[in-house]
PDB file of C-alpha atoms (C1' of nucleotides) in Angstrom:
ATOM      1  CA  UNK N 800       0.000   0.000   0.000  1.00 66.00           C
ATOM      2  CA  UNK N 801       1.450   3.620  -0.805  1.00 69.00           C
ATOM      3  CA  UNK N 802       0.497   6.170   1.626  1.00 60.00           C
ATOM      4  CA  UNK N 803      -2.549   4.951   3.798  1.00 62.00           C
ATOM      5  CA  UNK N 804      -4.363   8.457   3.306  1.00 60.00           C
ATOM      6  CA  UNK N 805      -7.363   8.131   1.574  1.00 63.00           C
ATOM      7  CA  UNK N 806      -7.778  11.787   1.505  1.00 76.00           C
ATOM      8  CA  UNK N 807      -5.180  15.061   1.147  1.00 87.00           C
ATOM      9  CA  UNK N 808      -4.026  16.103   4.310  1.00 94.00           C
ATOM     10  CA  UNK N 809      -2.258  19.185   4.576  1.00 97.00           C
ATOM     11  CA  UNK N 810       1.414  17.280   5.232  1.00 97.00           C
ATOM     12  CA  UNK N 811       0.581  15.404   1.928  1.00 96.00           C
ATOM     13  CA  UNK N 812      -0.922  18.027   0.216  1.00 97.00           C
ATOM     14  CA  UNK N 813       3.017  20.287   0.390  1.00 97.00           C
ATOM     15  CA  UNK N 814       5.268  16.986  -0.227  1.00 97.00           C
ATOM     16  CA  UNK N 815       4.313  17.650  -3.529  1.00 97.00           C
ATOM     17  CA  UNK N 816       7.414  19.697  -4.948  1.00 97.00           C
ATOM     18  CA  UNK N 817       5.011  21.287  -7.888  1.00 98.00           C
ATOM     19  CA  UNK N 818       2.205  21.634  -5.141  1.00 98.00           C
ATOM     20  CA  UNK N 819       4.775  23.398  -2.994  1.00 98.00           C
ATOM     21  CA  UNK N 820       6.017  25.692  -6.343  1.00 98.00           C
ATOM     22  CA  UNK N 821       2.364  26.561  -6.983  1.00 98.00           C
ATOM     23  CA  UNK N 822       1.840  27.588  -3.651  1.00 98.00           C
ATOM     24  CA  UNK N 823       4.652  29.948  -3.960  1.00 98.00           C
ATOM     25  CA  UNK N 824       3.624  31.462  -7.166  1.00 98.00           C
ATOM     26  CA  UNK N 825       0.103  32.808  -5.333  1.00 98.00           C
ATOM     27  CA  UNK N 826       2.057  34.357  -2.560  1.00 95.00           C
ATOM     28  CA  UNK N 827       2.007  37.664  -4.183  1.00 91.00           C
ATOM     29  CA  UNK N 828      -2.015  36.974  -4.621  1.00 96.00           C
ATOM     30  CA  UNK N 829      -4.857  35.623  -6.485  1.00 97.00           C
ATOM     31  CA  UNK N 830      -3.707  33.763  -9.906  1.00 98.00           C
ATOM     32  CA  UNK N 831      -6.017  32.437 -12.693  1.00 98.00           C
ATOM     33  CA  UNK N 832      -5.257  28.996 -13.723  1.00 98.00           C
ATOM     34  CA  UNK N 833      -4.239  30.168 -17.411  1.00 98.00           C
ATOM     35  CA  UNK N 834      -1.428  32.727 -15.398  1.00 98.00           C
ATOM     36  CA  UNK N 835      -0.408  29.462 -13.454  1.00 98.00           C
ATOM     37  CA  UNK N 836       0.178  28.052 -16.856  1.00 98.00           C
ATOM     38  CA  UNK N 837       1.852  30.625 -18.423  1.00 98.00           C
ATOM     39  CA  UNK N 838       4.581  31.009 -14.807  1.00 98.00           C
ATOM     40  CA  UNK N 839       4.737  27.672 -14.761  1.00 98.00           C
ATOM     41  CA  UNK N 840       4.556  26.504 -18.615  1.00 98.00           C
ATOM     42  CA  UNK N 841       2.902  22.798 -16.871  1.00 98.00           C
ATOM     43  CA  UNK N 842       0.325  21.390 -19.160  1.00 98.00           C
ATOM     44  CA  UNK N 843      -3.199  22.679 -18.030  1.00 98.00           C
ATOM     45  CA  UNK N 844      -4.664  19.729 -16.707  1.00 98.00           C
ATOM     46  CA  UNK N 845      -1.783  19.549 -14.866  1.00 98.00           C
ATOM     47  CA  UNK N 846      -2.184  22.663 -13.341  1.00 98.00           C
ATOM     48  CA  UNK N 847      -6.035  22.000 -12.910  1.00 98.00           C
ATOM     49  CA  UNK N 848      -5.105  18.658 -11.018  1.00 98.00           C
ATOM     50  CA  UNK N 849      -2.341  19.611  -8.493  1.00 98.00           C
ATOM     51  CA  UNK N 850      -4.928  22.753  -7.447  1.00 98.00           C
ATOM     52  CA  UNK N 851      -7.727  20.493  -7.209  1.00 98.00           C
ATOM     53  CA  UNK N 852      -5.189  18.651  -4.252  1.00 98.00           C
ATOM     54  CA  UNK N 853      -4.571  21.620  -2.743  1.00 98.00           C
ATOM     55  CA  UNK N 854      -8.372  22.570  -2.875  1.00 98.00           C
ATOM     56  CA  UNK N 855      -9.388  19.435  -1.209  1.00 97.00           C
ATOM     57  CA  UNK N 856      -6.476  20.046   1.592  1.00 97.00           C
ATOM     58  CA  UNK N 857      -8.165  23.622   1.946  1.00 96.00           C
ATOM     59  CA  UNK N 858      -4.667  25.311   0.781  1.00 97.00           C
ATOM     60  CA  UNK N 859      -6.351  27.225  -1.636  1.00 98.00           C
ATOM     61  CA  UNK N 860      -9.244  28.188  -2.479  1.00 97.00           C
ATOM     62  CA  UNK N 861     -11.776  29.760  -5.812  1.00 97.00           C
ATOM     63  CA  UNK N 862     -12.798  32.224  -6.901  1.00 97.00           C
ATOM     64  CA  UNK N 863     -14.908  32.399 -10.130  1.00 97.00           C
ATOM     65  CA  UNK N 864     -15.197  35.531 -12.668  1.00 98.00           C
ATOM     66  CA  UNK N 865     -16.741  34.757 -15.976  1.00 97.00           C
ATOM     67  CA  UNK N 866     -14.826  31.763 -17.293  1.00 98.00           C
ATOM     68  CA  UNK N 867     -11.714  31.895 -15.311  1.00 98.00           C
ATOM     69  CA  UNK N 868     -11.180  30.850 -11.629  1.00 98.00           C
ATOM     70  CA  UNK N 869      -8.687  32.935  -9.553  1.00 98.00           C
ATOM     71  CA  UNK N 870      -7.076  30.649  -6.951  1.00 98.00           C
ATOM     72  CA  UNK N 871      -5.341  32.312  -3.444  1.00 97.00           C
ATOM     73  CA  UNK N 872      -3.439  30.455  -0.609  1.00 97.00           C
ATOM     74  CA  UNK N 873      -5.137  29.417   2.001  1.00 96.00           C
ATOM     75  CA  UNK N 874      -2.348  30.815   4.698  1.00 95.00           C
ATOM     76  CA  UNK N 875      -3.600  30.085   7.846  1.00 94.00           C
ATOM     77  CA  UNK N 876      -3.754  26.449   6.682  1.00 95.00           C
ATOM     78  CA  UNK N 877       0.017  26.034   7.045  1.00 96.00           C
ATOM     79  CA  UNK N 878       0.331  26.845  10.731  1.00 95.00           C
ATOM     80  CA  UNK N 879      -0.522  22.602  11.309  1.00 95.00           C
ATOM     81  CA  UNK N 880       3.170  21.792   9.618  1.00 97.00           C
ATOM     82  CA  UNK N 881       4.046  24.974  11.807  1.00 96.00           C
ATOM     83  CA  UNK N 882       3.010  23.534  14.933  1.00 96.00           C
ATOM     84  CA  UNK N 883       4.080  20.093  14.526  1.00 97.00           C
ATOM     85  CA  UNK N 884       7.828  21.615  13.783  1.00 97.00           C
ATOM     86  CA  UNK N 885       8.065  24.248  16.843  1.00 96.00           C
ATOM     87  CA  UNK N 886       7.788  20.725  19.328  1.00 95.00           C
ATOM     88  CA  UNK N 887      11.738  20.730  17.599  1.00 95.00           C
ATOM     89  CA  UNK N 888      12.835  24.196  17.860  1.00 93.00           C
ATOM     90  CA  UNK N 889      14.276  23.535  21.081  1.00 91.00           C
ATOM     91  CA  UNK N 890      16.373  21.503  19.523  1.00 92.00           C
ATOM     92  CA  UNK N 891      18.081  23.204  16.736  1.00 87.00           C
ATOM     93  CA  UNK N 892      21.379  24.277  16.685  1.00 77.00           C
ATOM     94  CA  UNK N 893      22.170  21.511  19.933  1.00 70.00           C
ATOM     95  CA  UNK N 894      25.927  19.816  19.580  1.00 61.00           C
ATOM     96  CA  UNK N 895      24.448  16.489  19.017  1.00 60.00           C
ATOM     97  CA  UNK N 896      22.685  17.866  15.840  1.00 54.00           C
ATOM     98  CA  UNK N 897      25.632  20.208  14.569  1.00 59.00           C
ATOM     99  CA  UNK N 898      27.855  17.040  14.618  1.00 58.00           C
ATOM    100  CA  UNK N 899      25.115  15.269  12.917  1.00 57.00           C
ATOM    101  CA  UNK N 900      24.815  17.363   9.905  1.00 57.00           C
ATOM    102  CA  UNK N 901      28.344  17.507   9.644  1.00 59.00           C
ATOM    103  CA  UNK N 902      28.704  13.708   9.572  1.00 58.00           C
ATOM    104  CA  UNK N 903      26.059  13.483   7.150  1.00 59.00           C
ATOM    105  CA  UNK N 904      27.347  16.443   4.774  1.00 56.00           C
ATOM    106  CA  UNK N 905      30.778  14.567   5.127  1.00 57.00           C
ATOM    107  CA  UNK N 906      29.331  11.402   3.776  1.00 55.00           C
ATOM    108  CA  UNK N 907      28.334  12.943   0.662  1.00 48.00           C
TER     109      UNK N 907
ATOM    110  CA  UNK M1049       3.308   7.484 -11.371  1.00 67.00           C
ATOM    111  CA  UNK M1050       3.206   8.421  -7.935  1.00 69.00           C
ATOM    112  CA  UNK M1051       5.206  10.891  -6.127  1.00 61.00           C
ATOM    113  CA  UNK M1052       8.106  11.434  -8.533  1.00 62.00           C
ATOM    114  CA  UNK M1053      10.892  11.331  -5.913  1.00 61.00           C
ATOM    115  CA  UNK M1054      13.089   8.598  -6.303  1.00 63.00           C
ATOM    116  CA  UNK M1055      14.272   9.765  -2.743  1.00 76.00           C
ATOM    117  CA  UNK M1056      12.939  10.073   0.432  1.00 87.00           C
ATOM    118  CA  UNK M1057      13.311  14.346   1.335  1.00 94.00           C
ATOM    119  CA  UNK M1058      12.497  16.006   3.880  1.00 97.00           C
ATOM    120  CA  UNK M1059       9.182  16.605   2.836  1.00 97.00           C
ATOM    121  CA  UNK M1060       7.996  13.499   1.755  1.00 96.00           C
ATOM    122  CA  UNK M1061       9.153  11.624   4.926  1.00 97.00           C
ATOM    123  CA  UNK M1062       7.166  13.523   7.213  1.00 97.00           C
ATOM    124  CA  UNK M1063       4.215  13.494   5.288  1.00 97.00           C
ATOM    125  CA  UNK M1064       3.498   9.858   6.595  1.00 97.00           C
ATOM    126  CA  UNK M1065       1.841   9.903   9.709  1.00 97.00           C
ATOM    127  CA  UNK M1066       3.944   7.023  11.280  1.00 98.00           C
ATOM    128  CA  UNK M1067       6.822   8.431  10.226  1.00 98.00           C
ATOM    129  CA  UNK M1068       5.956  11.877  12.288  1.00 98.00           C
ATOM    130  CA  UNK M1069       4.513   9.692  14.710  1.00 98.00           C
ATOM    131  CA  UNK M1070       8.183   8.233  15.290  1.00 98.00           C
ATOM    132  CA  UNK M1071       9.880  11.290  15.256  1.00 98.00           C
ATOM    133  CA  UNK M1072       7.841  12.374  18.386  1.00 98.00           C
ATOM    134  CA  UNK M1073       8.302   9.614  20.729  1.00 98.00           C
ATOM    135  CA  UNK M1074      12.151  10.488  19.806  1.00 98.00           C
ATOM    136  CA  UNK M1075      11.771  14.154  21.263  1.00 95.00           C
ATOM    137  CA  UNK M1076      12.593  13.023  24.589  1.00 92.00           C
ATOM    138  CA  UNK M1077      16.151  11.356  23.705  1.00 96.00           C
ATOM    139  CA  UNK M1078      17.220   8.267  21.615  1.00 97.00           C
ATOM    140  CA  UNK M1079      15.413   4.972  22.068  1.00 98.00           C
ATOM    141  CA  UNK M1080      15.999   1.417  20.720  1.00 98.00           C
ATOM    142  CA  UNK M1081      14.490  -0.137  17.881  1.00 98.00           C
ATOM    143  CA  UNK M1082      12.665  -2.557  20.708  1.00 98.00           C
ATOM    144  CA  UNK M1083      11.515   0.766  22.757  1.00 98.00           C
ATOM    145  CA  UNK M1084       9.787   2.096  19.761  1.00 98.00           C
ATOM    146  CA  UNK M1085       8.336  -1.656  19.072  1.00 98.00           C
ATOM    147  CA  UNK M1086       7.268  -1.628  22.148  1.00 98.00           C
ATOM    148  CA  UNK M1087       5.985   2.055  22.424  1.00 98.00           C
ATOM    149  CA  UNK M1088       4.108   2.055  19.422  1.00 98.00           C
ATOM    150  CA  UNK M1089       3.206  -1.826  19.114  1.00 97.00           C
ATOM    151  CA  UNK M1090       3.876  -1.831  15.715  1.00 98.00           C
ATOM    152  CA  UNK M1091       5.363  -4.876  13.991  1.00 98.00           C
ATOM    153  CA  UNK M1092       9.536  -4.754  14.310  1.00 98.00           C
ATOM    154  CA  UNK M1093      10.005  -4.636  10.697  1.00 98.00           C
ATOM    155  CA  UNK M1094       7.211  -1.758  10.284  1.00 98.00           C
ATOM    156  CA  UNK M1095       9.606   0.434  12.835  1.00 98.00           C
ATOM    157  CA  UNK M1096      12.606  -0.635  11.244  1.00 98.00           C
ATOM    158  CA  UNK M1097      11.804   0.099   7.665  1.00 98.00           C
ATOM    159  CA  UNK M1098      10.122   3.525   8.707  1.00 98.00           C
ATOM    160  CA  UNK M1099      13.357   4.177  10.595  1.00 98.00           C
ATOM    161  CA  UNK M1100      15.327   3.676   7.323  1.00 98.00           C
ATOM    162  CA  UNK M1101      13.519   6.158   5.962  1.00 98.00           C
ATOM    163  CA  UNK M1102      13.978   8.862   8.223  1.00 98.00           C
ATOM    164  CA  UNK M1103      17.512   7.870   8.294  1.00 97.00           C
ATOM    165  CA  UNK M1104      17.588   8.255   4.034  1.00 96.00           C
ATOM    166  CA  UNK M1105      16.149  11.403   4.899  1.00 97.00           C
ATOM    167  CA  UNK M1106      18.616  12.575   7.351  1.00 96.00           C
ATOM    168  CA  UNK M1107      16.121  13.099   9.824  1.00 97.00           C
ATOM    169  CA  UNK M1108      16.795  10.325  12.420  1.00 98.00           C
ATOM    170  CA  UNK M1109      20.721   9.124  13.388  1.00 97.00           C
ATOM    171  CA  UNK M1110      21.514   5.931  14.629  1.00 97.00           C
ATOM    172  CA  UNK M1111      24.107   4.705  16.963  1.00 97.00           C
ATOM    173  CA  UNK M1112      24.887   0.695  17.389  1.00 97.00           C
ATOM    174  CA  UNK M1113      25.527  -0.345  21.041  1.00 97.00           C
ATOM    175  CA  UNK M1114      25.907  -3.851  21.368  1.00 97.00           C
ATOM    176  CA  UNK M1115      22.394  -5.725  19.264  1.00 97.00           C
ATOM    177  CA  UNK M1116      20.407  -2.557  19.734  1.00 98.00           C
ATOM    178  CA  UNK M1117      20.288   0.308  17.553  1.00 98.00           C
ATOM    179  CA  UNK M1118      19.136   3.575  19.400  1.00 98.00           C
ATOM    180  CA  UNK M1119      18.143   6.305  16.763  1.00 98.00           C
ATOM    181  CA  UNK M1120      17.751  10.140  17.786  1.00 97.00           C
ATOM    182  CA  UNK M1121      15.872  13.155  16.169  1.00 97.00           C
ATOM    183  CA  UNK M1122      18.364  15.589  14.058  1.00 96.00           C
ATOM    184  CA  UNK M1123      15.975  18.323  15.051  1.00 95.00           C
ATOM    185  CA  UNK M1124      18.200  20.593  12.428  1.00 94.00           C
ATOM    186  CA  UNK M1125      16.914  18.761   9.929  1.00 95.00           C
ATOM    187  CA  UNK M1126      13.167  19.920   9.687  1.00 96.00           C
ATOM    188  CA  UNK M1127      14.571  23.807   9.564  1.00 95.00           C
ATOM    189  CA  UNK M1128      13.784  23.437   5.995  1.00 95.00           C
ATOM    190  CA  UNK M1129      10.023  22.805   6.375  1.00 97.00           C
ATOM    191  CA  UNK M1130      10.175  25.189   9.197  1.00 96.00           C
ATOM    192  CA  UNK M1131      11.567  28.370   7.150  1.00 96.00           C
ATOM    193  CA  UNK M1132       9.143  27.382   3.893  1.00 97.00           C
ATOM    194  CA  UNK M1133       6.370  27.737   6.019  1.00 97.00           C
ATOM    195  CA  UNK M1134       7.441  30.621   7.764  1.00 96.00           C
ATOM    196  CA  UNK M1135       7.439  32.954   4.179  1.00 95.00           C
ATOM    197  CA  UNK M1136       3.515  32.381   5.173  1.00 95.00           C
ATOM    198  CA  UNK M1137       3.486  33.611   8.021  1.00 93.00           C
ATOM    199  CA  UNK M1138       2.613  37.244   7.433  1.00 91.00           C
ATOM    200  CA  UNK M1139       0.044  36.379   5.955  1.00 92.00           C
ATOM    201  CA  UNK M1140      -1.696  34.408   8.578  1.00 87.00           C
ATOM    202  CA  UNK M1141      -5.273  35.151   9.981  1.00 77.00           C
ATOM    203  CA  UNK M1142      -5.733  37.740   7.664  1.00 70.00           C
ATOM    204  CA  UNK M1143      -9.450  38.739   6.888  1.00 61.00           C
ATOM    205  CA  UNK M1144      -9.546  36.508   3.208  1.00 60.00           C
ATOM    206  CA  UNK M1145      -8.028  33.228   5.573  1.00 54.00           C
ATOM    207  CA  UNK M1146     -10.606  33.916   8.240  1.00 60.00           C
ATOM    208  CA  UNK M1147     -13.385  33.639   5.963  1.00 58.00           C
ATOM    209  CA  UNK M1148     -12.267  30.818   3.693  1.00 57.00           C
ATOM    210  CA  UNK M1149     -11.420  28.858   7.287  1.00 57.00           C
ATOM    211  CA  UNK M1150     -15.062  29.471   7.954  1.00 59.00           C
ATOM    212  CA  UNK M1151     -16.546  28.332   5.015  1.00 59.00           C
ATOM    213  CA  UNK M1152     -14.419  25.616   4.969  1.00 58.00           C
ATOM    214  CA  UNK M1153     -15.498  24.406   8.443  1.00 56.00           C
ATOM    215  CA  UNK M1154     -19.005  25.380   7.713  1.00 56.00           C
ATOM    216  CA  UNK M1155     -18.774  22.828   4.664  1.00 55.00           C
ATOM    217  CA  UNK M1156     -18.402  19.982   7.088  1.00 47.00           C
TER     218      UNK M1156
ATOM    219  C1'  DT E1014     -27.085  29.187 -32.030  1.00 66.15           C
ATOM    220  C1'  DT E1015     -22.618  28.434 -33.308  1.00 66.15           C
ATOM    221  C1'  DT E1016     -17.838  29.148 -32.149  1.00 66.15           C
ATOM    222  C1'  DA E1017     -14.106  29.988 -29.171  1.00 66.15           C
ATOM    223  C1'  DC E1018     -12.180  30.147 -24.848  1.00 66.15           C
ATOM    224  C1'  DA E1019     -10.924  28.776 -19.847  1.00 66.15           C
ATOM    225  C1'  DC E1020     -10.868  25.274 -17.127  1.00 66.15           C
ATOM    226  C1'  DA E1021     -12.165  20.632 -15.040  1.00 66.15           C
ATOM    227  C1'  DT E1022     -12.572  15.801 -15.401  1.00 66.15           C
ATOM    228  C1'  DT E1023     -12.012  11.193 -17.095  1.00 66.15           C
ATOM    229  C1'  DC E1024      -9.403   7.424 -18.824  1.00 66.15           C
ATOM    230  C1'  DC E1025      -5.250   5.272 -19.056  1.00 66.15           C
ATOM    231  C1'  DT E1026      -0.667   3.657 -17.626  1.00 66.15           C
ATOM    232  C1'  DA E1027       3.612   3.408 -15.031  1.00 66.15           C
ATOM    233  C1'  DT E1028       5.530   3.403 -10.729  1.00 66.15           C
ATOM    234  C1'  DA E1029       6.570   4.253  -5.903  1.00 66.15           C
ATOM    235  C1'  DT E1030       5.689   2.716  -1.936  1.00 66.15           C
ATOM    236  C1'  DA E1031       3.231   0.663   2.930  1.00 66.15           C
ATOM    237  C1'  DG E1032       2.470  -3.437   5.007  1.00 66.15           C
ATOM    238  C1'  DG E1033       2.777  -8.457   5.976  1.00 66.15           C
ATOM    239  C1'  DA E1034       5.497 -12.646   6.072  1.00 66.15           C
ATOM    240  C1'  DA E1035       9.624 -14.711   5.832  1.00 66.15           C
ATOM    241  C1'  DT E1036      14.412 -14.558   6.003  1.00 66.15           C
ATOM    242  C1'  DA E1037      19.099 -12.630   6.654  1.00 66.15           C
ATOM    243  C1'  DT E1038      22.642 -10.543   9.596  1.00 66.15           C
ATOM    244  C1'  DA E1039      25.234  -9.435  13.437  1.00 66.15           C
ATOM    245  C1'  DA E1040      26.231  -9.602  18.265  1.00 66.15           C
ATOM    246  C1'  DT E1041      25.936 -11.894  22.612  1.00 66.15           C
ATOM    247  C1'  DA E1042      25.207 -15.883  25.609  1.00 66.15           C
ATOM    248  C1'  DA E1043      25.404 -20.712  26.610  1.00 66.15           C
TER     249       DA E1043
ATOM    250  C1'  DT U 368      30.317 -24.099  18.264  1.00 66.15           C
ATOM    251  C1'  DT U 369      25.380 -23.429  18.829  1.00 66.15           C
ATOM    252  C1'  DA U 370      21.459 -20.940  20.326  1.00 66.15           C
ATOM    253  C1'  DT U 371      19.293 -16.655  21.178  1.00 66.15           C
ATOM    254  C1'  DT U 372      18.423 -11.975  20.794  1.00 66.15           C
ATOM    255  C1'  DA U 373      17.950  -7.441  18.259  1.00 66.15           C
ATOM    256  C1'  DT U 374      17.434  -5.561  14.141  1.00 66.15           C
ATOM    257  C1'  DA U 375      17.614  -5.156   8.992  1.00 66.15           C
ATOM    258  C1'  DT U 376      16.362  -6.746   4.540  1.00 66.15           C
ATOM    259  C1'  DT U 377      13.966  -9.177   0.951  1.00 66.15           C
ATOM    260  C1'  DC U 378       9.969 -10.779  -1.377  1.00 66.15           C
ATOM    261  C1'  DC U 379       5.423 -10.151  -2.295  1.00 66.15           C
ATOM    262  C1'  DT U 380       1.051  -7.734  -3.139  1.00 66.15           C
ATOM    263  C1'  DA U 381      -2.358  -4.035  -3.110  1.00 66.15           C
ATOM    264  C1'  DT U 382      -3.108   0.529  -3.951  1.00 66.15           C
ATOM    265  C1'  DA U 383      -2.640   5.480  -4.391  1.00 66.15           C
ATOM    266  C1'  DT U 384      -1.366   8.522  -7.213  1.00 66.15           C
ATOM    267  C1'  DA U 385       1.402  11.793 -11.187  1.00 66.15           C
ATOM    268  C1'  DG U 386       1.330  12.561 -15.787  1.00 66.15           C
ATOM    269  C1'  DG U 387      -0.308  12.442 -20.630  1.00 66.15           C
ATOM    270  C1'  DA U 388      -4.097  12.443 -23.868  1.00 66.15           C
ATOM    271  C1'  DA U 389      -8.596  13.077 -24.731  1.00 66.15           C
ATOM    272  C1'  DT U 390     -12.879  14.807 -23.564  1.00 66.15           C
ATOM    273  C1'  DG U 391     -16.427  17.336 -20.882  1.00 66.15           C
ATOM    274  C1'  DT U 392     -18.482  21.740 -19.079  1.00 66.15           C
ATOM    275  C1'  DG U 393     -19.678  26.258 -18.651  1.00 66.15           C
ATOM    276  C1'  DT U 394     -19.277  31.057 -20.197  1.00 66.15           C
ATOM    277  C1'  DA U 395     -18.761  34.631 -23.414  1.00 66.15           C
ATOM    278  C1'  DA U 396     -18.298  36.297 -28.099  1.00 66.15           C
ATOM    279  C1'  DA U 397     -19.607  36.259 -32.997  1.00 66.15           C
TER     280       DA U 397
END
DNA sequence: TTTACACATTCCTATATAGGAATATAATAA
DNA sequence: TTATTATATTCCTATATAGGAATGTGTAAA
């Protein structure tokens, strides 16, 4: 079985690189689906199906004017993946972690 | 195809809900493979193989002592979801996020 | 009332896993 | 050595998608 999820959740919903890069792109503010296109040059159903995730995870929502639909983030729905990392913020930077990260960089 | 990574990141890893679950019951310090068994009551191999994963993913070090293999959190490592979150936070509970958090709940 | 446009949805396929069962490996104990 | 313990790995299967191609839907323009 791939990921047990039967639905989007918000944590599945940004491990998405291109669902992560779209969010981006609306930071500045509403976008219609053909602008997403254009930024991103993705194929349109492409674009249509990677918002429709984020839709269902409540990362973005609609907005509909004549035949185009502006989509906008969904901010506030981030602070979940925000709250789940602070628990670990304590723990940055300790000397456990620096030697860590040096190890591991080493490796490579 | 699925999720196009041929490698676990950051991202990916945490977006499995055992996988975040493990990394919690390491906040408190390192713990053997047969602590988290034990803790959890998963199968062994389910907490193993998980545990590779967050270990691809740089998230989780291990040390050998002995049989047992006690794995700690490299807290550093989830500064990355941490800061690409954070270029949202300005824009948290503002009036368009209130709303669509309303609707949204009012939905279900 | 047709045509064109903007976008969503469906159908299809390839593939990356999550989980279970069984087995391998490595270290200690007998 | 041999047995036992702790953990990793392999093999297998079911399933959730990501992407492409084609098609559907609704709105506006001609």
């Amino acid at each position: 079985m791939p990921r047990t999820a039967n639905t989007y959740d918000t944590f599945t919903a940004i491990a998405e690189p291109k669902r992560r890069e779209l969010i981006e792109k609306l930071i500045g503010g509403e976008l219609s689906v053909g602008q997403l296109v254009e930024i991103t040059s993705w194929s349109q159903p492409m674009v249509s199906k990677h918002l429709s995730v984020l839709k269902e995870a409540s990362l973005v929502s609609e907005r509909k004017e004549g035949r185009q639909r502006f989509y906008r983030v969904n901010a506030n729905e981030l602070k979940p993946i925000q709250i789940w990392v602070r628990q670990f913020e304590k723990y940055w930077n300790t000397q456990f972690d620096q030697l860590d990260e040096y190890l591991s960089k080493l490796q490579k």
